[in-house]
Amino acid sequence: MDNFEFYAPTRMIFGKDTHLQVGKIIKEYGFKKVLVHFGGNSAKKSGLLDTVLQALDQEGIAYVTLGGVQANPTLSMARQGIELCKKEGVEMVLAVGGGSVIDAAKAISYALCYEGDVWDFYAGKAQAQKALPVGVVLTLAASGSELSNSSVITNDRTHEKRGYNSDLARPVFAVMNPELTMTLPAYQTACGCCDIIMHTLERYFVQGPSMELTDALAEGLLRTVMAQSLILRDHPDDYDARAEIMWAGSLSHNDLTGLGHCARDFATHRLEHEVSGLYDVAHGAGLTALWGSWARYVYKDCLPRFCRFALHVMNVPEIGSDEAIALKGIEALEAFFASLSMPISLKELGLILSDEDLRTLARMCSHTAKDALGSAKVLHEKDMYTIYKAAYERT
Ligand code: NZQ
Ligand code: ZN
């Protein structure tokens, strides 16, 4: 087992009605003025925004609000938030939303403690030394950003979608009421479930020996998310299934399911970020559109892990060669994605791409990854192109 450090500082307040406590929680920390940051329309429409503002009013906490964060949040939106917070002397950022709002809040929080331009962090030109505290009222179980050290922003001028990781960005607290996710469209619920699965798999398909406890945690999480996703597909108002998925979402991306292993794959994520940076695509759907093509391209180089996944997670019978078992596991996960009405090819995302478009995706992805990425198999630009092409031609 490799050495590891596990840092999970976020206080989780989980369960029914917990969002009503947000004013009291912020007061405990002594913050006097906050930015309430939110997305397009859902938080207003559901009444959540009003409830949160009332909870702040009750505790005498001053606030400014800024909505309009769109899915795959943009740099220009983050800049608006930065200007507003500077002008208003905000002490913390409260993200009311899903991964996009949380990530925008994290970008703002870095920028308020930095003299230079916020994009420096995402372009790999600077490391944050300090950040304003971020708190979360989570409305979508998917990105795991409520506990993760990561934030992903799209530069709307260049269409580069880039992540920046720093423990400074781990939220101080996350209020997680699974009931708040009941207003989600079925498609977003499914996208979220698949993103959660992928965060676990990105830590699972790596080179090296098995890690028994960590693998058992990962496999338990995967089996749970698959079973509960199907319950939500058929019964979207099932509170317990919502709660299981929300809890799994946070654990899938705070690194618990990769501890004891230095390697991470994250190739499917990096390939996907180029797609949702350039096109209007939901992150979870981009992942399922690419995963099978990635898996079929790399599985022979990581055969023991793909075999283990097939047997332990997808319940493939132990019949035939290791390769045959591994392939059956890949087919089974793709079939699962399809059963949630998720795309398993780039065409199913509604994209019409030329060969040049596919090459552009590979070029952008390889340069971001400083030419190579992945652990299950190290991928270079030509490999990325082959995967994009396979994902586009998949029928
Ligand atoms: O904007 P509104 O109107 O709020 O609608 C949102 C949005 O359209 C809607 N929504 C959210 N909660 C809702 C709701 N609709 C009804 N009821 C609710 N309770 O859902 C749509 C998608 O929201 P978004 O926040 O974009 O989704 P998600 O949480 O999947 O976040 C995606 C972003 O996170 C990044 C992705 O790349 C993408 O940019 N990621 C961030 C990570 C991190 N920071 O650790 C890791 C991930 O791998 C991922 O890359
Ligand atoms: Zn993800």
Coordinates of C-alpha atoms and ligand atoms in Angstrom, one line a residue:
M1 CA 0.0 0.0 0.0
D2 CA 1.3 3.4 -0.9
N3 CA 1.7 6.1 1.7
F4 CA -1.2 8.6 1.8
E5 CA -2.6 11.7 3.5
F6 CA -6.3 12.1 3.9
Y7 CA -7.7 15.5 4.5
A8 CA -11.4 15.9 4.7
P9 CA -12.1 19.1 6.7
T10 CA -15.6 19.8 5.4
R11 CA -18.3 19.7 8.1
M12 CA -21.3 17.9 6.6
I13 CA -24.8 18.7 7.9
F14 CA -26.9 16.0 6.3
G15 CA -30.6 15.2 6.1
K16 CA -34.2 16.6 5.9
D17 CA -34.7 20.3 6.6
T18 CA -31.0 20.9 7.3
H19 CA -30.9 23.9 4.9
L20 CA -33.0 25.8 7.4
Q21 CA -30.0 25.8 9.7
V22 CA -27.7 27.7 7.3
G23 CA -28.0 31.0 9.0
K24 CA -27.1 29.6 12.4
I25 CA -24.2 27.6 10.9
I26 CA -22.7 30.7 9.3
K27 CA -23.2 32.7 12.5
E28 CA -21.2 30.1 14.4
Y29 CA -18.2 30.8 12.2
G30 CA -18.6 34.6 12.8
F31 CA -19.0 35.6 9.2
K32 CA -20.9 38.9 9.0
K33 CA -21.3 39.3 5.2
V34 CA -21.7 36.7 2.6
L35 CA -22.2 36.4 -1.2
V36 CA -25.1 34.0 -1.9
H37 CA -24.1 32.6 -5.3
F38 CA -26.6 30.5 -7.3
G39 CA -27.4 29.2 -10.8
G40 CA -29.9 29.9 -13.5
N41 CA -33.4 29.5 -12.2
S42 CA -33.9 26.4 -10.2
A43 CA -33.1 27.8 -6.7
K44 CA -35.5 30.7 -7.3
K45 CA -38.3 28.6 -8.7
S46 CA -38.2 26.0 -5.9
G47 CA -38.3 28.7 -3.2
L48 CA -34.9 27.5 -1.9
L49 CA -33.2 30.9 -2.4
D50 CA -35.9 32.7 -0.4
T51 CA -35.6 30.2 2.4
V52 CA -31.9 30.6 2.5
L53 CA -32.1 34.4 2.5
Q54 CA -34.7 34.2 5.3
A55 CA -32.4 32.0 7.3
L56 CA -29.6 34.6 7.0
D57 CA -32.0 37.5 7.9
Q58 CA -33.0 35.6 11.0
E59 CA -29.5 35.5 12.2
G60 CA -28.7 39.1 11.2
I61 CA -26.1 38.0 8.5
A62 CA -25.7 40.6 5.7
Y63 CA -25.6 39.3 2.2
V64 CA -25.4 40.2 -1.5
T65 CA -26.7 37.8 -4.1
L66 CA -25.4 36.8 -7.5
G67 CA -27.3 34.3 -9.7
G68 CA -26.8 33.2 -13.3
V69 CA -24.0 30.7 -13.0
Q70 CA -24.6 28.3 -15.9
A71 CA -23.7 24.6 -16.2
N72 CA -20.0 24.4 -17.0
P73 CA -19.3 27.7 -15.2
T74 CA -17.5 30.5 -17.1
L75 CA -14.6 32.6 -16.2
S76 CA -16.5 35.8 -17.1
M77 CA -19.2 34.9 -14.5
A78 CA -16.6 34.3 -11.9
R79 CA -15.1 37.7 -12.7
Q80 CA -18.5 39.3 -12.0
G81 CA -18.6 37.6 -8.6
I82 CA -15.0 38.7 -7.8
E83 CA -15.8 42.4 -8.6
L84 CA -19.0 42.2 -6.5
C85 CA -17.3 40.7 -3.5
K86 CA -14.5 43.2 -3.6
K87 CA -16.9 46.1 -3.8
E88 CA -19.1 44.7 -1.0
G89 CA -16.4 43.5 1.4
V90 CA -17.8 39.9 1.5
E91 CA -16.2 37.5 4.1
M92 CA -17.4 34.2 2.7
V93 CA -19.1 32.7 -0.3
L94 CA -22.2 30.6 0.1
A95 CA -22.8 28.4 -3.0
V96 CA -26.5 27.4 -3.3
G97 CA -26.5 24.8 -6.2
G98 CA -24.6 22.0 -7.8
G99 CA -21.0 21.6 -9.0
S100 CA -21.1 24.6 -11.3
V101 CA -22.1 27.0 -8.6
I102 CA -19.7 25.5 -6.1
D103 CA -16.8 25.7 -8.6
A104 CA -17.6 29.3 -9.4
A105 CA -17.7 30.1 -5.7
K106 CA -14.2 28.4 -5.3
A107 CA -12.8 30.5 -8.2
I108 CA -14.1 33.7 -6.5
S109 CA -12.7 32.6 -3.2
Y110 CA -9.2 32.2 -4.6
A111 CA -9.3 35.4 -6.5
L112 CA -10.2 37.5 -3.4
C113 CA -6.9 36.6 -1.8
Y114 CA -4.7 37.0 -4.9
E115 CA -3.4 40.1 -6.6
G116 CA -3.2 38.6 -10.1
D117 CA -5.8 37.2 -12.5
V118 CA -7.9 34.3 -11.3
W119 CA -7.3 32.4 -14.6
D120 CA -3.6 32.1 -13.5
F121 CA -4.6 29.2 -11.2
Y122 CA -6.5 27.3 -13.9
A123 CA -3.7 28.0 -16.5
G124 CA -1.2 26.4 -14.1
K125 CA 0.7 29.7 -13.6
A126 CA 0.0 30.2 -9.9
Q127 CA -0.7 28.3 -6.7
A128 CA -3.2 29.7 -4.3
Q129 CA -1.7 30.6 -0.9
K130 CA -5.0 31.7 0.7
A131 CA -8.7 31.6 -0.1
L132 CA -11.9 33.0 1.3
P133 CA -14.1 30.4 3.0
V134 CA -16.7 28.7 0.9
G135 CA -19.9 27.1 2.3
V136 CA -22.4 25.0 0.3
V137 CA -26.1 24.3 0.2
L138 CA -26.1 21.4 -2.2
T139 CA -28.9 20.9 -4.7
L140 CA -27.5 18.3 -7.0
A141 CA -25.6 15.1 -6.1
A142 CA -23.0 14.7 -8.8
S143 CA -19.7 16.6 -8.9
G144 CA -18.6 15.9 -5.3
S145 CA -17.3 19.5 -5.3
E146 CA -18.9 20.0 -1.9
L147 CA -16.0 18.0 -0.4
S148 CA -13.4 18.0 -3.1
N149 CA -10.3 20.1 -3.5
S150 CA -11.2 20.7 -7.1
S151 CA -12.8 23.5 -9.2
V152 CA -13.4 23.5 -12.9
I153 CA -13.9 26.7 -14.9
T154 CA -14.4 27.3 -18.6
N155 CA -12.6 30.2 -20.2
D156 CA -15.4 31.5 -22.4
R157 CA -13.0 33.3 -24.7
T158 CA -10.8 30.3 -25.6
H159 CA -13.3 27.5 -24.6
E160 CA -10.6 25.9 -22.5
K161 CA -12.2 24.0 -19.6
R162 CA -9.6 23.7 -16.9
G163 CA -9.5 22.3 -13.3
Y164 CA -7.5 23.6 -10.4
N165 CA -6.9 21.6 -7.2
S166 CA -6.1 23.0 -3.8
D167 CA -7.0 21.9 -0.3
L168 CA -7.8 25.6 0.3
A169 CA -10.9 25.1 -1.8
R170 CA -12.5 22.4 0.3
P171 CA -15.7 24.0 1.6
V172 CA -15.9 24.8 5.3
F173 CA -19.3 23.2 5.5
A174 CA -21.8 21.5 3.2
V175 CA -25.5 21.5 4.0
M176 CA -26.9 18.4 2.3
N177 CA -30.6 17.9 2.3
P178 CA -31.5 15.1 -0.2
E179 CA -35.0 16.5 -0.5
L180 CA -33.6 19.5 -2.4
T181 CA -32.6 17.2 -5.3
M182 CA -36.3 16.2 -5.9
T183 CA -36.9 19.1 -8.3
L184 CA -34.2 17.9 -10.6
P185 CA -35.1 16.7 -14.1
A186 CA -34.6 13.0 -14.5
Y187 CA -31.8 13.6 -17.0
Q188 CA -29.8 15.7 -14.5
T189 CA -30.4 13.1 -11.7
A190 CA -29.0 10.4 -14.1
C191 CA -26.1 12.5 -15.2
G192 CA -25.2 13.0 -11.5
C193 CA -25.4 9.3 -10.7
C194 CA -23.0 8.5 -13.6
D195 CA -20.6 11.2 -12.6
I196 CA -20.4 9.7 -9.1
I197 CA -19.7 6.3 -10.6
M198 CA -17.0 7.8 -12.8
H199 CA -15.2 9.6 -9.9
T200 CA -14.9 6.1 -8.3
L201 CA -13.8 4.4 -11.5
E202 CA -11.1 7.0 -12.2
R203 CA -9.5 5.9 -9.0
Y204 CA -10.2 2.2 -9.5
F205 CA -8.7 1.6 -13.0
V206 CA -5.1 2.2 -12.2
Q207 CA -1.9 0.3 -12.6
G208 CA -0.7 -1.6 -9.5
P209 CA -1.8 -4.1 -7.0
S210 CA -5.3 -4.3 -5.4
M211 CA -6.0 -2.5 -2.2
E212 CA -8.4 -4.6 -0.3
L213 CA -10.2 -2.2 2.0
T214 CA -10.1 0.7 -0.5
D215 CA -11.3 -1.6 -3.3
A216 CA -14.1 -2.9 -1.1
L217 CA -15.2 0.7 -0.3
A218 CA -15.1 1.6 -4.0
E219 CA -17.0 -1.5 -5.1
G220 CA -19.6 -1.1 -2.4
L221 CA -20.1 2.5 -3.5
L222 CA -20.4 1.5 -7.1
R223 CA -23.0 -1.2 -6.4
T224 CA -24.9 1.1 -4.2
V225 CA -25.1 3.9 -6.7
M226 CA -26.1 1.6 -9.5
A227 CA -28.9 0.1 -7.4
Q228 CA -30.2 3.4 -6.1
S229 CA -30.0 5.1 -9.5
L230 CA -32.4 2.5 -10.9
I231 CA -34.7 3.2 -7.9
L232 CA -34.6 6.9 -8.7
R233 CA -35.2 6.3 -12.4
D234 CA -38.5 4.6 -11.5
H235 CA -39.3 6.5 -8.2
P236 CA -37.7 10.0 -8.3
D237 CA -39.3 11.0 -5.0
D238 CA -37.7 8.1 -3.0
Y239 CA -36.0 10.0 -0.2
D240 CA -33.8 7.2 0.9
A241 CA -32.5 6.6 -2.6
R242 CA -31.8 10.4 -2.9
A243 CA -30.0 10.3 0.4
E244 CA -27.8 7.3 -0.6
I245 CA -26.8 9.0 -3.9
M246 CA -26.0 12.3 -2.2
W247 CA -23.8 10.6 0.4
A248 CA -22.1 8.5 -2.2
G249 CA -21.5 11.6 -4.3
S250 CA -19.5 13.2 -1.6
L251 CA -17.5 10.1 -0.8
S252 CA -16.7 9.4 -4.4
H253 CA -14.7 12.5 -4.9
N254 CA -13.1 13.3 -1.6
D255 CA -10.4 10.7 -2.4
L256 CA -11.6 8.0 0.1
T257 CA -12.0 5.5 -2.7
G258 CA -8.4 5.9 -3.9
L259 CA -6.5 5.9 -0.7
G260 CA -3.4 3.7 -0.6
H261 CA -2.7 4.1 -4.2
C262 CA -0.7 7.0 -5.6
A263 CA -2.1 6.6 -9.2
R264 CA -5.3 8.2 -10.5
D265 CA -6.5 7.7 -14.1
F266 CA -8.9 10.6 -14.8
A267 CA -8.5 10.1 -18.6
T268 CA -12.2 10.0 -19.2
H269 CA -12.7 13.1 -17.2
R270 CA -10.0 15.0 -19.1
L271 CA -11.3 13.8 -22.4
E272 CA -14.8 14.9 -21.4
H273 CA -13.8 18.4 -20.2
E274 CA -12.7 19.2 -23.7
V275 CA -16.1 18.2 -25.0
S276 CA -18.2 20.2 -22.5
G277 CA -15.7 23.1 -22.8
L278 CA -16.4 23.3 -26.5
Y279 CA -20.0 22.2 -26.7
D280 CA -23.1 22.5 -24.6
V281 CA -23.0 19.1 -22.9
A282 CA -23.8 18.0 -19.4
H283 CA -20.6 16.7 -17.7
G284 CA -22.1 13.3 -16.7
A285 CA -23.5 12.7 -20.1
G286 CA -20.2 13.5 -21.7
L287 CA -18.6 10.9 -19.4
T288 CA -20.9 8.1 -20.4
A289 CA -20.6 9.0 -24.1
L290 CA -16.8 8.4 -23.8
W291 CA -16.3 5.8 -21.2
G292 CA -17.0 2.6 -23.2
S293 CA -14.7 3.7 -26.0
W294 CA -12.0 4.6 -23.5
A295 CA -12.4 1.3 -21.7
R296 CA -12.2 -0.9 -24.8
Y297 CA -9.0 1.0 -25.8
V298 CA -7.2 0.5 -22.5
Y299 CA -8.5 -2.7 -20.8
K300 CA -5.8 -5.0 -22.1
D301 CA -3.2 -2.9 -20.4
C302 CA -5.0 -3.0 -17.0
L303 CA -6.6 -6.4 -17.3
P304 CA -6.6 -7.5 -13.6
R305 CA -8.5 -4.4 -12.6
F306 CA -11.1 -4.7 -15.4
C307 CA -11.6 -8.4 -14.6
R308 CA -12.0 -7.6 -10.9
F309 CA -14.5 -4.9 -11.8
A310 CA -16.5 -7.3 -14.0
L311 CA -16.7 -9.9 -11.3
H312 CA -17.1 -7.8 -8.1
V313 CA -19.2 -4.9 -9.4
M314 CA -21.0 -6.1 -12.6
N315 CA -21.6 -9.7 -11.5
V316 CA -20.3 -11.1 -14.7
P317 CA -20.0 -14.9 -14.4
E318 CA -16.4 -16.2 -14.1
I319 CA -16.5 -18.1 -17.4
G320 CA -14.0 -17.8 -20.3
S321 CA -10.7 -15.9 -20.5
D322 CA -9.8 -12.8 -18.5
E323 CA -10.2 -10.7 -21.6
A324 CA -13.7 -12.0 -22.3
I325 CA -14.7 -11.4 -18.6
A326 CA -13.3 -7.8 -18.8
L327 CA -15.1 -7.1 -22.0
K328 CA -18.4 -8.4 -20.5
G329 CA -17.9 -6.0 -17.6
I330 CA -17.4 -3.0 -20.0
E331 CA -20.6 -4.0 -21.9
A332 CA -22.5 -4.4 -18.7
L333 CA -21.6 -0.9 -17.5
E334 CA -22.5 0.6 -20.9
A335 CA -25.8 -1.2 -20.8
F336 CA -26.4 0.2 -17.3
F337 CA -25.7 3.8 -18.6
A338 CA -28.2 3.1 -21.5
S339 CA -30.8 1.9 -19.0
L340 CA -30.7 5.3 -17.4
S341 CA -31.2 6.8 -20.9
M342 CA -27.6 8.2 -20.9
P343 CA -25.7 8.4 -24.1
I344 CA -23.0 5.9 -24.9
S345 CA -21.6 7.7 -28.0
L346 CA -20.8 11.2 -28.9
K347 CA -23.5 11.1 -31.6
E348 CA -26.1 10.3 -28.9
L349 CA -25.1 13.6 -27.3
G350 CA -26.5 15.2 -30.4
L351 CA -23.1 16.4 -31.6
I352 CA -22.2 16.5 -35.3
L353 CA -18.4 16.4 -35.5
S354 CA -16.0 16.4 -38.4
D355 CA -12.7 14.6 -38.4
E356 CA -11.0 17.9 -37.8
D357 CA -13.3 18.5 -34.8
L358 CA -12.2 15.2 -33.3
R359 CA -8.5 16.1 -33.9
T360 CA -9.0 19.5 -32.3
L361 CA -10.5 17.8 -29.2
A362 CA -7.4 15.5 -29.0
R363 CA -5.0 18.4 -29.5
M364 CA -6.6 20.5 -26.8
C365 CA -6.8 17.6 -24.4
S366 CA -3.2 16.5 -24.9
H367 CA -1.8 19.9 -24.4
T368 CA -3.7 20.4 -21.2
A369 CA -2.4 17.1 -20.0
K370 CA 1.0 18.2 -21.0
D371 CA 0.9 15.6 -23.7
A372 CA 0.0 12.5 -21.8
L373 CA -2.7 11.4 -19.3
G374 CA -4.1 8.3 -17.6
S375 CA -2.8 5.4 -15.5
A376 CA -4.7 2.3 -16.7
K377 CA -2.9 3.1 -20.0
V378 CA -0.9 6.3 -20.7
L379 CA -2.6 8.1 -23.5
H380 CA -1.0 10.5 -26.0
E381 CA -2.6 12.7 -28.6
K382 CA -3.0 10.0 -31.2
D383 CA -4.6 7.7 -28.6
M384 CA -7.0 10.4 -27.6
Y385 CA -8.0 11.0 -31.2
T386 CA -8.6 7.2 -31.6
I387 CA -10.9 7.2 -28.5
Y388 CA -12.8 10.3 -29.6
K389 CA -13.2 8.7 -33.1
A390 CA -14.4 5.4 -31.6
A391 CA -16.8 7.3 -29.3
Y392 CA -18.2 9.2 -32.3
E393 CA -18.5 6.2 -34.5
R394 CA -20.0 3.9 -31.8
T395 CA -23.4 2.7 -32.8
Ligands
NZQ1 O1 -28.8 26.7 -13.1 P1 -29.9 26.0 -12.4 O2 -31.2 26.7 -12.9 O3 -29.8 25.9 -11.0 O4 -30.1 24.5 -13.0 C1 -29.1 23.6 -12.8 C2 -28.3 23.2 -14.0 O5 -29.0 23.5 -15.2 C3 -29.8 22.3 -12.5 N1 -30.1 22.1 -11.1 C4 -29.2 22.0 -10.0 N2 -29.8 21.7 -8.9 C5 -31.2 21.6 -9.2 C6 -31.3 21.8 -10.6 N3 -32.5 21.8 -11.2 C7 -33.6 21.5 -10.5 N4 -33.5 21.2 -9.1 C8 -32.3 21.2 -8.5 N5 -32.3 20.9 -7.2 O6 -28.9 21.2 -12.9 C9 -28.2 21.7 -14.0 C10 -26.7 21.2 -13.8 O7 -26.1 21.8 -12.7 P2 -24.6 21.8 -12.5 O8 -24.2 22.4 -11.2 O9 -23.9 22.3 -13.7 O10 -24.3 20.2 -12.4 P3 -23.2 19.4 -11.7 O11 -23.3 19.4 -10.2 O12 -23.1 18.1 -12.4 O13 -21.8 20.2 -12.0 C11 -21.2 20.1 -13.2 C12 -19.9 20.9 -13.2 O14 -19.0 20.4 -12.2 C13 -17.7 20.1 -12.8 C14 -18.2 19.7 -14.2 O15 -17.1 19.7 -15.1 C15 -19.2 20.8 -14.5 O16 -18.6 21.9 -14.9 N6 -17.0 19.1 -12.0 C16 -16.5 19.6 -10.8 C17 -15.8 18.7 -10.0 C18 -15.2 19.2 -8.7 N7 -15.2 20.5 -8.5 O17 -14.7 18.5 -7.9 C19 -15.5 17.3 -10.4 C20 -16.4 16.8 -11.5 O18 -15.7 15.8 -12.1 C21 -16.7 17.8 -12.5 O19 -15.7 18.0 -13.5
ZN2 ZN -17.0 14.3 -12.8

